[in-house]
Amino acid sequence: MTAGAPAAAEAGVQALTDAHSQLAEAVAFHGYDEGTHATLAASRRELTVSIPLRRDDGSVEVLTGYRVQHNISRGPAKGGLRYSPGVGLDEVRALAMWMTWKCALLDVPYGGAKGGVAIDPRLHSRAELERVTRRYTTEILPIIGPQHDIPAPDIGTDENVMAWIMDTYSVSKGHTVPGVVTGKPLSLGGSLGRSSATSRGVVHVALAALDSLGIEHRAATAAVQGFGKVGRDAARFLQQAGVAVVAVADQYGAVHASGGLDIEALARHVDETGSVVGFGNAEPIEGDELLELAVDLLVPAAVEGVINAQNASRIAARVVVEGANGPTTREADRVLADSGVLVVPDILANAGGVIVSYFEWVQSNQSFRWGLDEVESRLAERMLGGWHDVTRFATQHDLTLRAAATALAVQRVTEAHRQRGLYP
Ligand code: NAD
């Protein structure tokens, strides 16, 4: 077992418990019956696979991988693939359920899925990662496809991993199938604007949330946890909007500058050294300290469960915008609501990725490329539409934004179930 795995397993159990309790709250809000609740709670399909890997030194290691399709009532299953040492079935189940709600909330015609392989990608060569990816793809091949289930990048995976999945799937079919994954390289039919879409979406709703509290962008401060695919561009776009990003953390440490960090220079430092640690013109702080800074905006964009019962009462931000999936536990959610912190939930805040994944899938299926302006304006329209839907529903029914978002999404999925009926 890798170091940190027990903590990750616990985080997975917590994430699934939280996902189920959010669903239970939405079911109670709508007054749905037990059968409807049970149908919404159950995963449609769950696959656990063994992945034997021949390492570069000739030894063999067996890894475990998962693909969970939570719901496919509104369209093909859709969700990222995570390479992380402690990833387990409960974590993947929770993430798949959140994908179902996210797609329904933003009216993207998909169900929800998620995949994971228990591997630390930093400890493997590129050739090993390619072999793992191709074997994992082969094992889950019977349940994926452009009309079945469409993976995308998540923690520890990137466009290269998507290219290997697309190639493995295409070779097995005997022809090229670009629509089987999203987040592909542009040269293989990826969409312009996809790699920064999640971060763009995070910043669209973050700025809307600041506006709703009357906080001027140019007077606002922010802290961002995570400097990967989501956190890095979120910090960059916030800075471009005039917000001072005063602290950034990654898994190795955190840096702080009260006048605002130079995000472009920080990105260059991370490209050169692999971490934010040691960045000049900033003071080092503890990663946990970042979460408790008195900033206007906190963007957790790393992993689950970082805002929890232990630290929730010390969160001093006025707005939390969840770039990550499940960064706030249920207990912490209640504490933040009681203390008046506005939490923009993950299923709304980080939906930009799946929105542009949908645009990529449409382009792949039509063998046609849209321009960047078209992608970005349609993304902005959907994100701000989602923000208005959720805030209006929350105000009408006196709910938190998370409760409102989940209730709206659950209502749409239930409508699809009812219209399709129960077979046989
Ligand atoms: P990534 O692997 O590209 O980056 C993760 C970042 O988090 C890295 O900088 C890493 O060092 C940091 N990190 C990990 N553990 C940490 C810790 N304990 N404290 C501080 N930093 C830590 O992953 P990503 O794609 O940016 O995903 C981040 C989150 O966003 C995940 O929850 C993911 O599910 C969610 N998300 C991603 C996308 C997407 O399009 N990539 C879309 C929606 C949601």
Tab-separated table of C-alpha atoms and ligand atoms in Angstrom:
chain	number	residue	atom	x	y	z
A	1	MET	CA	0.000	0.000	0.000
A	2	THR	CA	1.308	3.457	-0.869
A	3	ALA	CA	1.854	6.115	1.781
A	4	GLY	CA	-1.249	8.249	2.262
A	5	ALA	CA	-3.600	5.535	1.001
A	6	PRO	CA	-5.554	5.115	4.284
A	7	ALA	CA	-6.205	8.864	4.404
A	8	ALA	CA	-7.341	8.733	0.786
A	9	ALA	CA	-9.630	5.765	1.502
A	10	GLU	CA	-11.176	7.698	4.399
A	11	ALA	CA	-11.642	10.722	2.134
A	12	GLY	CA	-13.406	8.446	-0.366
A	13	VAL	CA	-15.830	7.135	2.281
A	14	GLN	CA	-16.455	10.713	3.432
A	15	ALA	CA	-17.078	11.889	-0.155
A	16	LEU	CA	-19.614	9.131	-0.790
A	17	THR	CA	-21.378	9.752	2.546
A	18	ASP	CA	-21.573	13.455	1.678
A	19	ALA	CA	-22.857	12.771	-1.853
A	20	HIS	CA	-25.599	10.511	-0.475
A	21	SER	CA	-26.600	13.015	2.183
A	22	GLN	CA	-26.828	15.832	-0.420
A	23	LEU	CA	-29.070	13.585	-2.517
A	24	ALA	CA	-31.226	12.705	0.522
A	25	GLU	CA	-31.712	16.422	1.214
A	26	ALA	CA	-32.808	17.053	-2.400
A	27	VAL	CA	-35.178	14.057	-2.321
A	28	ALA	CA	-36.722	15.339	0.926
A	29	PHE	CA	-37.065	18.832	-0.579
A	30	HIS	CA	-39.032	17.449	-3.544
A	31	GLY	CA	-40.955	14.921	-1.426
A	32	TYR	CA	-39.951	12.008	-3.703
A	33	ASP	CA	-40.816	8.444	-2.680
A	34	GLU	CA	-38.337	5.815	-1.473
A	35	GLY	CA	-38.193	4.010	-4.815
A	36	THR	CA	-37.228	7.205	-6.625
A	37	HIS	CA	-34.591	7.890	-3.969
A	38	ALA	CA	-33.146	4.379	-4.289
A	39	THR	CA	-33.019	4.655	-8.099
A	40	LEU	CA	-31.195	7.988	-7.928
A	41	ALA	CA	-28.745	6.700	-5.291
A	42	ALA	CA	-27.654	3.533	-7.101
A	43	SER	CA	-24.835	3.398	-9.649
A	44	ARG	CA	-26.034	2.028	-12.969
A	45	ARG	CA	-22.762	0.123	-13.604
A	46	GLU	CA	-19.527	-0.357	-11.675
A	47	LEU	CA	-16.464	-2.065	-13.077
A	48	THR	CA	-13.295	-2.924	-11.116
A	49	VAL	CA	-10.354	-4.142	-13.186
A	50	SER	CA	-6.833	-5.479	-12.588
A	51	ILE	CA	-4.089	-3.855	-14.606
A	52	PRO	CA	-0.881	-5.887	-14.776
A	53	LEU	CA	1.972	-3.505	-15.593
A	54	ARG	CA	5.402	-4.547	-16.884
A	55	ARG	CA	7.702	-1.937	-15.408
A	56	ASP	CA	10.692	-0.589	-17.308
A	57	ASP	CA	13.024	-2.774	-15.180
A	58	GLY	CA	11.144	-5.930	-16.269
A	59	SER	CA	9.281	-6.533	-12.974
A	60	VAL	CA	5.474	-6.853	-12.938
A	61	GLU	CA	3.111	-4.919	-10.691
A	62	VAL	CA	-0.690	-5.278	-10.592
A	63	LEU	CA	-2.704	-2.066	-10.284
A	64	THR	CA	-6.445	-1.635	-9.727
A	65	GLY	CA	-8.694	0.530	-11.873
A	66	TYR	CA	-12.358	1.528	-11.720
A	67	ARG	CA	-15.060	2.927	-13.987
A	68	VAL	CA	-18.404	3.830	-12.458
A	69	GLN	CA	-21.413	4.975	-14.493
A	70	HIS	CA	-23.777	6.502	-11.999
A	71	ASN	CA	-26.619	7.466	-14.338
A	72	ILE	CA	-27.294	7.357	-18.093
A	73	SER	CA	-30.918	8.516	-18.210
A	74	ARG	CA	-30.201	11.857	-19.926
A	75	GLY	CA	-27.492	10.618	-22.329
A	76	PRO	CA	-24.133	8.843	-22.458
A	77	ALA	CA	-22.154	8.662	-19.213
A	78	LYS	CA	-19.498	11.384	-18.917
A	79	GLY	CA	-16.693	11.929	-16.448
A	80	GLY	CA	-12.981	12.240	-15.851
A	81	LEU	CA	-10.278	9.653	-15.253
A	82	ARG	CA	-8.132	10.095	-12.152
A	83	TYR	CA	-4.615	8.688	-11.598
A	84	SER	CA	-3.951	8.960	-7.880
A	85	PRO	CA	-2.334	6.518	-5.409
A	86	GLY	CA	-5.227	6.184	-2.954
A	87	VAL	CA	-8.164	6.285	-5.356
A	88	GLY	CA	-10.835	3.701	-4.466
A	89	LEU	CA	-14.325	2.658	-5.448
A	90	ASP	CA	-16.165	4.914	-2.955
A	91	GLU	CA	-14.343	8.020	-4.167
A	92	VAL	CA	-15.114	7.126	-7.800
A	93	ARG	CA	-18.784	6.454	-6.935
A	94	ALA	CA	-19.130	9.870	-5.292
A	95	LEU	CA	-17.436	11.648	-8.185
A	96	ALA	CA	-19.659	9.809	-10.699
A	97	MET	CA	-22.817	10.874	-8.838
A	98	TRP	CA	-21.659	14.510	-8.771
A	99	MET	CA	-21.075	14.291	-12.540
A	100	THR	CA	-24.711	13.240	-13.033
A	101	TRP	CA	-25.930	16.317	-11.140
A	102	LYS	CA	-23.417	18.616	-12.870
A	103	CYS	CA	-24.477	17.579	-16.381
A	104	ALA	CA	-28.173	17.886	-15.507
A	105	LEU	CA	-27.679	21.269	-13.823
A	106	LEU	CA	-25.925	22.764	-16.861
A	107	ASP	CA	-28.297	20.954	-19.232
A	108	VAL	CA	-25.517	19.029	-20.938
A	109	PRO	CA	-27.089	15.870	-22.478
A	110	TYR	CA	-25.055	13.356	-20.499
A	111	GLY	CA	-25.282	11.104	-17.487
A	112	GLY	CA	-22.481	10.890	-14.930
A	113	ALA	CA	-19.409	8.659	-14.700
A	114	LYS	CA	-15.907	8.646	-13.269
A	115	GLY	CA	-12.819	6.489	-13.541
A	116	GLY	CA	-9.715	5.963	-11.477
A	117	VAL	CA	-6.484	4.007	-11.385
A	118	ALA	CA	-4.613	3.641	-8.090
A	119	ILE	CA	-1.217	4.848	-9.272
A	120	ASP	CA	1.123	7.731	-8.495
A	121	PRO	CA	1.922	9.030	-11.997
A	122	ARG	CA	4.992	10.885	-10.712
A	123	LEU	CA	6.667	7.557	-9.884
A	124	HIS	CA	6.214	6.090	-13.374
A	125	SER	CA	7.877	6.737	-16.725
A	126	ARG	CA	5.874	7.944	-19.703
A	127	ALA	CA	6.221	4.501	-21.296
A	128	GLU	CA	4.785	2.856	-18.145
A	129	LEU	CA	1.881	5.333	-18.043
A	130	GLU	CA	1.133	4.560	-21.671
A	131	ARG	CA	1.076	0.792	-20.952
A	132	VAL	CA	-1.189	1.313	-17.905
A	133	THR	CA	-3.548	3.511	-19.906
A	134	ARG	CA	-3.789	1.129	-22.849
A	135	ARG	CA	-4.431	-1.900	-20.608
A	136	TYR	CA	-6.997	-0.006	-18.491
A	137	THR	CA	-8.760	1.139	-21.685
A	138	THR	CA	-8.821	-2.423	-23.000
A	139	GLU	CA	-10.336	-3.656	-19.723
A	140	ILE	CA	-13.127	-1.035	-19.691
A	141	LEU	CA	-13.624	-1.113	-23.479
A	142	PRO	CA	-16.972	-2.941	-23.341
A	143	ILE	CA	-18.599	-0.048	-21.472
A	144	ILE	CA	-17.052	3.058	-23.109
A	145	GLY	CA	-17.692	4.694	-26.488
A	146	PRO	CA	-18.970	8.002	-27.908
A	147	GLN	CA	-22.600	6.974	-27.283
A	148	HIS	CA	-21.858	5.023	-24.065
A	149	ASP	CA	-19.322	6.664	-21.792
A	150	ILE	CA	-16.775	9.353	-22.622
A	151	PRO	CA	-13.716	9.804	-20.336
A	152	ALA	CA	-11.824	13.115	-19.905
A	153	PRO	CA	-8.776	14.326	-17.925
A	154	ASP	CA	-8.892	14.723	-14.144
A	155	ILE	CA	-6.251	14.628	-11.382
A	156	GLY	CA	-3.026	13.055	-12.651
A	157	THR	CA	-4.172	12.605	-16.282
A	158	ASP	CA	-3.819	14.877	-19.309
A	159	GLU	CA	-4.309	15.146	-23.065
A	160	ASN	CA	-1.628	12.484	-23.710
A	161	VAL	CA	-3.582	9.965	-21.632
A	162	MET	CA	-6.707	10.881	-23.639
A	163	ALA	CA	-4.796	10.349	-26.920
A	164	TRP	CA	-3.714	6.839	-25.781
A	165	ILE	CA	-7.300	5.965	-24.800
A	166	MET	CA	-8.600	7.249	-28.149
A	167	ASP	CA	-5.951	5.286	-30.049
A	168	THR	CA	-6.502	2.039	-28.115
A	169	TYR	CA	-10.270	2.260	-28.578
A	170	SER	CA	-9.937	3.174	-32.272
A	171	VAL	CA	-7.505	0.310	-32.992
A	172	SER	CA	-9.943	-2.145	-31.390
A	173	LYS	CA	-12.760	-0.843	-33.618
A	174	GLY	CA	-10.650	-0.695	-36.787
A	175	HIS	CA	-11.333	2.981	-37.435
A	176	THR	CA	-10.669	6.334	-35.769
A	177	VAL	CA	-13.222	7.307	-33.108
A	178	PRO	CA	-12.349	10.797	-31.803
A	179	GLY	CA	-15.626	11.128	-29.855
A	180	VAL	CA	-14.689	8.418	-27.329
A	181	VAL	CA	-12.775	10.915	-25.142
A	182	THR	CA	-12.664	14.669	-24.606
A	183	GLY	CA	-9.717	16.772	-23.522
A	184	LYS	CA	-7.773	15.391	-26.521
A	185	PRO	CA	-4.825	17.200	-28.117
A	186	LEU	CA	-5.961	19.760	-30.721
A	187	SER	CA	-4.233	17.741	-33.460
A	188	LEU	CA	-6.569	14.802	-32.742
A	189	GLY	CA	-9.810	16.776	-32.722
A	190	GLY	CA	-9.571	18.442	-29.322
A	191	SER	CA	-11.513	21.674	-28.888
A	192	LEU	CA	-10.013	25.118	-28.729
A	193	GLY	CA	-10.550	26.419	-25.205
A	194	ARG	CA	-10.979	22.975	-23.569
A	195	SER	CA	-7.750	22.959	-21.548
A	196	SER	CA	-8.636	26.214	-19.769
A	197	ALA	CA	-12.433	25.708	-19.736
A	198	THR	CA	-12.810	24.558	-16.129
A	199	SER	CA	-10.752	27.508	-14.882
A	200	ARG	CA	-12.624	29.990	-17.122
A	201	GLY	CA	-15.905	28.686	-15.733
A	202	VAL	CA	-14.638	28.929	-12.145
A	203	VAL	CA	-13.708	32.558	-12.739
A	204	HIS	CA	-17.025	33.427	-14.459
A	205	VAL	CA	-18.971	32.336	-11.381
A	206	ALA	CA	-16.379	33.674	-8.919
A	207	LEU	CA	-16.713	37.164	-10.411
A	208	ALA	CA	-20.518	36.846	-10.433
A	209	ALA	CA	-20.410	35.831	-6.755
A	210	LEU	CA	-18.185	38.823	-5.865
A	211	ASP	CA	-20.608	41.089	-7.781
A	212	SER	CA	-23.547	39.639	-5.837
A	213	LEU	CA	-21.883	40.755	-2.592
A	214	GLY	CA	-20.910	44.152	-4.004
A	215	ILE	CA	-17.169	43.353	-3.882
A	216	GLU	CA	-15.187	45.238	-6.563
A	217	HIS	CA	-12.959	42.893	-8.578
A	218	ARG	CA	-10.039	45.300	-8.456
A	219	ALA	CA	-10.283	45.595	-4.675
A	220	ALA	CA	-10.674	41.851	-4.109
A	221	THR	CA	-8.131	39.328	-2.832
A	222	ALA	CA	-8.059	35.582	-3.500
A	223	ALA	CA	-6.272	32.412	-2.387
A	224	VAL	CA	-6.070	29.362	-4.665
A	225	GLN	CA	-5.340	25.836	-3.445
A	226	GLY	CA	-3.935	23.609	-6.208
A	227	PHE	CA	-1.828	24.804	-9.134
A	228	GLY	CA	-2.644	22.088	-11.658
A	229	LYS	CA	-4.961	22.089	-14.649
A	230	VAL	CA	-7.713	23.952	-12.771
A	231	GLY	CA	-5.891	26.085	-10.169
A	232	ARG	CA	-3.183	27.505	-12.405
A	233	ASP	CA	-5.462	29.077	-15.025
A	234	ALA	CA	-8.031	30.065	-12.390
A	235	ALA	CA	-5.299	32.094	-10.652
A	236	ARG	CA	-4.216	33.540	-14.006
A	237	PHE	CA	-7.749	34.558	-15.082
A	238	LEU	CA	-8.495	36.028	-11.649
A	239	GLN	CA	-5.374	38.147	-11.899
A	240	GLN	CA	-6.377	39.238	-15.421
A	241	ALA	CA	-9.741	40.347	-13.969
A	242	GLY	CA	-7.910	42.568	-11.489
A	243	VAL	CA	-8.226	40.323	-8.415
A	244	ALA	CA	-5.047	40.129	-6.288
A	245	VAL	CA	-4.167	36.437	-5.874
A	246	VAL	CA	-2.290	36.648	-2.583
A	247	ALA	CA	-1.641	32.934	-1.955
A	248	VAL	CA	-1.286	29.712	-3.930
A	249	ALA	CA	-0.680	26.166	-2.656
A	250	ASP	CA	0.202	22.839	-4.198
A	251	GLN	CA	0.744	19.484	-2.523
A	252	TYR	CA	4.323	20.449	-1.547
A	253	GLY	CA	3.662	23.819	0.134
A	254	ALA	CA	2.247	27.303	-0.278
A	255	VAL	CA	3.415	30.861	-0.976
A	256	HIS	CA	1.935	34.191	0.065
A	257	ALA	CA	2.435	37.836	-0.989
A	258	SER	CA	0.062	40.372	0.533
A	259	GLY	CA	0.284	42.663	-2.529
A	260	GLY	CA	-0.563	39.785	-4.906
A	261	LEU	CA	1.599	37.097	-6.549
A	262	ASP	CA	2.851	37.423	-10.122
A	263	ILE	CA	1.015	34.366	-11.506
A	264	GLU	CA	2.868	34.238	-14.845
A	265	ALA	CA	6.205	34.234	-12.993
A	266	LEU	CA	4.891	31.625	-10.541
A	267	ALA	CA	3.791	29.415	-13.467
A	268	ARG	CA	7.308	29.644	-14.960
A	269	HIS	CA	8.800	28.739	-11.558
A	270	VAL	CA	6.486	25.678	-11.312
A	271	ASP	CA	7.399	24.596	-14.860
A	272	GLU	CA	11.092	24.767	-13.932
A	273	THR	CA	10.975	23.245	-10.426
A	274	GLY	CA	7.742	21.213	-10.255
A	275	SER	CA	6.351	23.147	-7.291
A	276	VAL	CA	5.353	26.586	-5.972
A	277	VAL	CA	7.856	26.080	-3.123
A	278	GLY	CA	10.875	28.397	-3.310
A	279	PHE	CA	9.150	31.058	-5.450
A	280	GLY	CA	10.897	34.462	-4.982
A	281	ASN	CA	9.092	37.659	-3.964
A	282	ALA	CA	6.772	35.648	-1.707
A	283	GLU	CA	6.886	34.202	1.789
A	284	PRO	CA	6.399	30.478	2.388
A	285	ILE	CA	3.314	29.518	4.421
A	286	GLU	CA	1.800	26.200	5.447
A	287	GLY	CA	-0.682	24.724	2.977
A	288	ASP	CA	-3.388	24.575	5.676
A	289	GLU	CA	-2.796	28.221	6.551
A	290	LEU	CA	-3.820	29.245	3.016
A	291	LEU	CA	-7.354	27.975	3.593
A	292	GLU	CA	-7.754	30.223	6.637
A	293	LEU	CA	-6.508	33.509	5.152
A	294	ALA	CA	-8.795	36.531	5.413
A	295	VAL	CA	-9.382	36.914	1.665
A	296	ASP	CA	-12.522	37.780	-0.286
A	297	LEU	CA	-12.361	34.626	-2.399
A	298	LEU	CA	-11.056	31.135	-1.658
A	299	VAL	CA	-10.761	28.683	-4.561
A	300	PRO	CA	-10.018	25.120	-3.443
A	301	ALA	CA	-8.852	23.476	-6.709
A	302	ALA	CA	-7.018	20.368	-5.484
A	303	VAL	CA	-8.657	17.407	-3.712
A	304	GLU	CA	-11.722	16.407	-1.647
A	305	GLY	CA	-12.420	17.137	1.996
A	306	VAL	CA	-9.906	19.967	2.595
A	307	ILE	CA	-12.533	22.203	4.260
A	308	ASN	CA	-13.828	20.003	7.044
A	309	ALA	CA	-15.079	19.940	10.638
A	310	GLN	CA	-11.555	20.692	11.933
A	311	ASN	CA	-10.981	23.962	10.061
A	312	ALA	CA	-14.439	25.175	8.914
A	313	SER	CA	-14.901	27.613	11.797
A	314	ARG	CA	-11.577	29.259	10.895
A	315	ILE	CA	-12.400	29.859	7.198
A	316	ALA	CA	-12.238	33.639	6.896
A	317	ALA	CA	-13.019	34.034	3.164
A	318	ARG	CA	-16.302	35.697	2.188
A	319	VAL	CA	-16.817	33.470	-0.857
A	320	VAL	CA	-15.670	29.886	-1.506
A	321	VAL	CA	-15.799	28.802	-5.160
A	322	GLU	CA	-15.251	25.054	-5.468
A	323	GLY	CA	-12.847	24.438	-8.356
A	324	ALA	CA	-12.259	20.924	-6.984
A	325	ASN	CA	-14.935	18.278	-6.636
A	326	GLY	CA	-16.090	17.778	-3.056
A	327	PRO	CA	-13.577	20.055	-1.270
A	328	THR	CA	-16.097	20.924	1.492
A	329	THR	CA	-17.496	18.186	3.745
A	330	ARG	CA	-21.163	18.228	4.826
A	331	GLU	CA	-20.282	19.256	8.366
A	332	ALA	CA	-18.120	22.108	7.102
A	333	ASP	CA	-20.898	23.164	4.736
A	334	ARG	CA	-23.238	23.736	7.693
A	335	VAL	CA	-20.603	25.718	9.595
A	336	LEU	CA	-19.915	27.935	6.562
A	337	ALA	CA	-23.641	28.488	5.955
A	338	ASP	CA	-24.127	29.483	9.624
A	339	SER	CA	-21.241	31.927	9.469
A	340	GLY	CA	-22.510	33.538	6.248
A	341	VAL	CA	-19.758	32.342	3.877
A	342	LEU	CA	-21.163	32.095	0.345
A	343	VAL	CA	-20.214	28.675	-1.082
A	344	VAL	CA	-20.547	28.219	-4.855
A	345	PRO	CA	-20.809	24.425	-5.147
A	346	ASP	CA	-18.599	22.237	-7.310
A	347	ILE	CA	-21.418	20.982	-9.549
A	348	LEU	CA	-21.874	24.564	-10.721
A	349	ALA	CA	-18.441	26.138	-10.193
A	350	ASN	CA	-16.268	23.619	-12.035
A	351	ALA	CA	-18.775	22.678	-14.766
A	352	GLY	CA	-16.850	24.620	-17.442
A	353	GLY	CA	-14.785	21.505	-18.158
A	354	VAL	CA	-17.734	19.282	-18.954
A	355	ILE	CA	-19.466	22.055	-20.900
A	356	VAL	CA	-16.529	22.426	-23.290
A	357	SER	CA	-16.080	18.623	-23.289
A	358	TYR	CA	-19.627	18.524	-24.625
A	359	PHE	CA	-18.686	21.117	-27.272
A	360	GLU	CA	-15.639	18.987	-28.161
A	361	TRP	CA	-17.780	15.847	-28.495
A	362	VAL	CA	-20.235	17.716	-30.745
A	363	GLN	CA	-17.319	18.938	-32.896
A	364	SER	CA	-15.738	15.438	-33.001
A	365	ASN	CA	-19.021	13.808	-33.987
A	366	GLN	CA	-19.520	16.397	-36.747
A	367	SER	CA	-15.836	16.474	-37.830
A	368	PHE	CA	-16.010	20.253	-37.607
A	369	ARG	CA	-14.032	22.760	-35.526
A	370	TRP	CA	-15.481	25.857	-33.886
A	371	GLY	CA	-13.433	29.022	-33.355
A	372	LEU	CA	-12.192	29.954	-29.884
A	373	ASP	CA	-14.571	32.934	-29.617
A	374	GLU	CA	-17.567	30.696	-30.258
A	375	VAL	CA	-16.419	28.162	-27.634
A	376	GLU	CA	-15.730	30.839	-25.035
A	377	SER	CA	-18.917	32.830	-25.573
A	378	ARG	CA	-21.078	29.678	-25.408
A	379	LEU	CA	-19.201	28.633	-22.253
A	380	ALA	CA	-19.787	32.017	-20.592
A	381	GLU	CA	-23.465	31.913	-21.550
A	382	ARG	CA	-23.971	28.465	-19.975
A	383	MET	CA	-21.981	29.221	-16.818
A	384	LEU	CA	-23.796	32.490	-16.161
A	385	GLY	CA	-27.121	30.851	-17.042
A	386	GLY	CA	-26.343	28.166	-14.440
A	387	TRP	CA	-25.403	30.822	-11.887
A	388	HIS	CA	-28.713	32.666	-12.428
A	389	ASP	CA	-30.780	29.423	-12.294
A	390	VAL	CA	-29.161	28.370	-9.020
A	391	THR	CA	-29.228	31.753	-7.277
A	392	ARG	CA	-32.876	32.322	-8.305
A	393	PHE	CA	-33.947	28.885	-7.045
A	394	ALA	CA	-31.971	29.383	-3.798
A	395	THR	CA	-33.672	32.730	-3.170
A	396	GLN	CA	-37.154	31.415	-4.034
A	397	HIS	CA	-36.840	28.463	-1.650
A	398	ASP	CA	-34.445	29.880	0.967
A	399	LEU	CA	-31.760	27.256	0.266
A	400	THR	CA	-27.964	27.355	0.169
A	401	LEU	CA	-26.512	27.421	-3.333
A	402	ARG	CA	-25.446	23.764	-2.942
A	403	ALA	CA	-28.898	22.625	-1.838
A	404	ALA	CA	-30.493	24.631	-4.673
A	405	ALA	CA	-28.081	23.276	-7.311
A	406	THR	CA	-28.528	19.670	-6.181
A	407	ALA	CA	-32.320	20.012	-5.974
A	408	LEU	CA	-32.538	21.467	-9.505
A	409	ALA	CA	-30.272	18.762	-10.941
A	410	VAL	CA	-32.055	15.916	-9.143
A	411	GLN	CA	-35.387	17.237	-10.415
A	412	ARG	CA	-34.145	17.130	-14.036
A	413	VAL	CA	-32.783	13.577	-13.706
A	414	THR	CA	-36.011	12.417	-12.038
A	415	GLU	CA	-38.052	13.984	-14.842
A	416	ALA	CA	-35.998	11.991	-17.370
A	417	HIS	CA	-36.585	8.779	-15.363
A	418	ARG	CA	-40.322	9.405	-15.217
A	419	GLN	CA	-40.642	10.233	-18.906
A	420	ARG	CA	-38.685	7.150	-19.941
A	421	GLY	CA	-40.592	4.903	-17.518
A	422	LEU	CA	-39.381	1.734	-15.846
A	423	TYR	CA	-38.370	-1.142	-18.141
A	424	PRO	CA	-39.763	-3.835	-18.302
B	1	NAD	P1	-4.150	18.252	-11.404
B	1	NAD	O1	-3.589	16.915	-11.120
B	1	NAD	O2	-3.855	18.910	-12.717
B	1	NAD	O3	-3.711	19.293	-10.254
B	1	NAD	C1	-3.921	19.057	-8.895
B	1	NAD	C2	-3.191	20.144	-8.103
B	1	NAD	O4	-3.538	20.005	-6.726
B	1	NAD	C3	-1.674	20.029	-8.165
B	1	NAD	O5	-1.116	21.339	-8.175
B	1	NAD	C4	-1.315	19.344	-6.840
B	1	NAD	O6	0.012	19.618	-6.405
B	1	NAD	C5	-2.360	19.967	-5.938
B	1	NAD	N1	-2.634	19.233	-4.696
B	1	NAD	C6	-2.863	17.917	-4.538
B	1	NAD	N2	-3.090	17.640	-3.244
B	1	NAD	C7	-3.010	18.816	-2.573
B	1	NAD	C8	-3.147	19.207	-1.237
B	1	NAD	N3	-3.417	18.319	-0.276
B	1	NAD	N4	-3.010	20.518	-0.908
B	1	NAD	C9	-2.737	21.431	-1.857
B	1	NAD	N5	-2.604	21.140	-3.157
B	1	NAD	C10	-2.730	19.830	-3.507
B	1	NAD	O7	-5.733	18.114	-11.196
B	1	NAD	P2	-6.879	19.063	-11.777
B	1	NAD	O8	-7.351	18.498	-13.056
B	1	NAD	O9	-6.456	20.494	-11.669
B	1	NAD	O10	-8.051	18.760	-10.717
B	1	NAD	C11	-8.154	19.453	-9.474
B	1	NAD	C12	-9.576	19.307	-8.941
B	1	NAD	O11	-10.497	19.862	-9.900
B	1	NAD	C13	-10.059	17.865	-8.732
B	1	NAD	O12	-10.954	17.842	-7.647
B	1	NAD	C14	-10.807	17.557	-10.020
B	1	NAD	O13	-11.750	16.502	-9.870
B	1	NAD	C15	-11.482	18.895	-10.251
B	1	NAD	N6	-11.925	19.124	-11.617
B	1	NAD	C16	-11.057	19.072	-12.662
B	1	NAD	C17	-11.516	19.330	-13.952
B	1	NAD	C18	-10.591	19.361	-15.135
B	1	NAD	O14	-11.051	19.756	-16.224
B	1	NAD	N7	-9.323	19.018	-15.003
B	1	NAD	C19	-12.884	19.603	-14.174
B	1	NAD	C20	-13.749	19.657	-13.079
B	1	NAD	C21	-13.249	19.428	-11.802
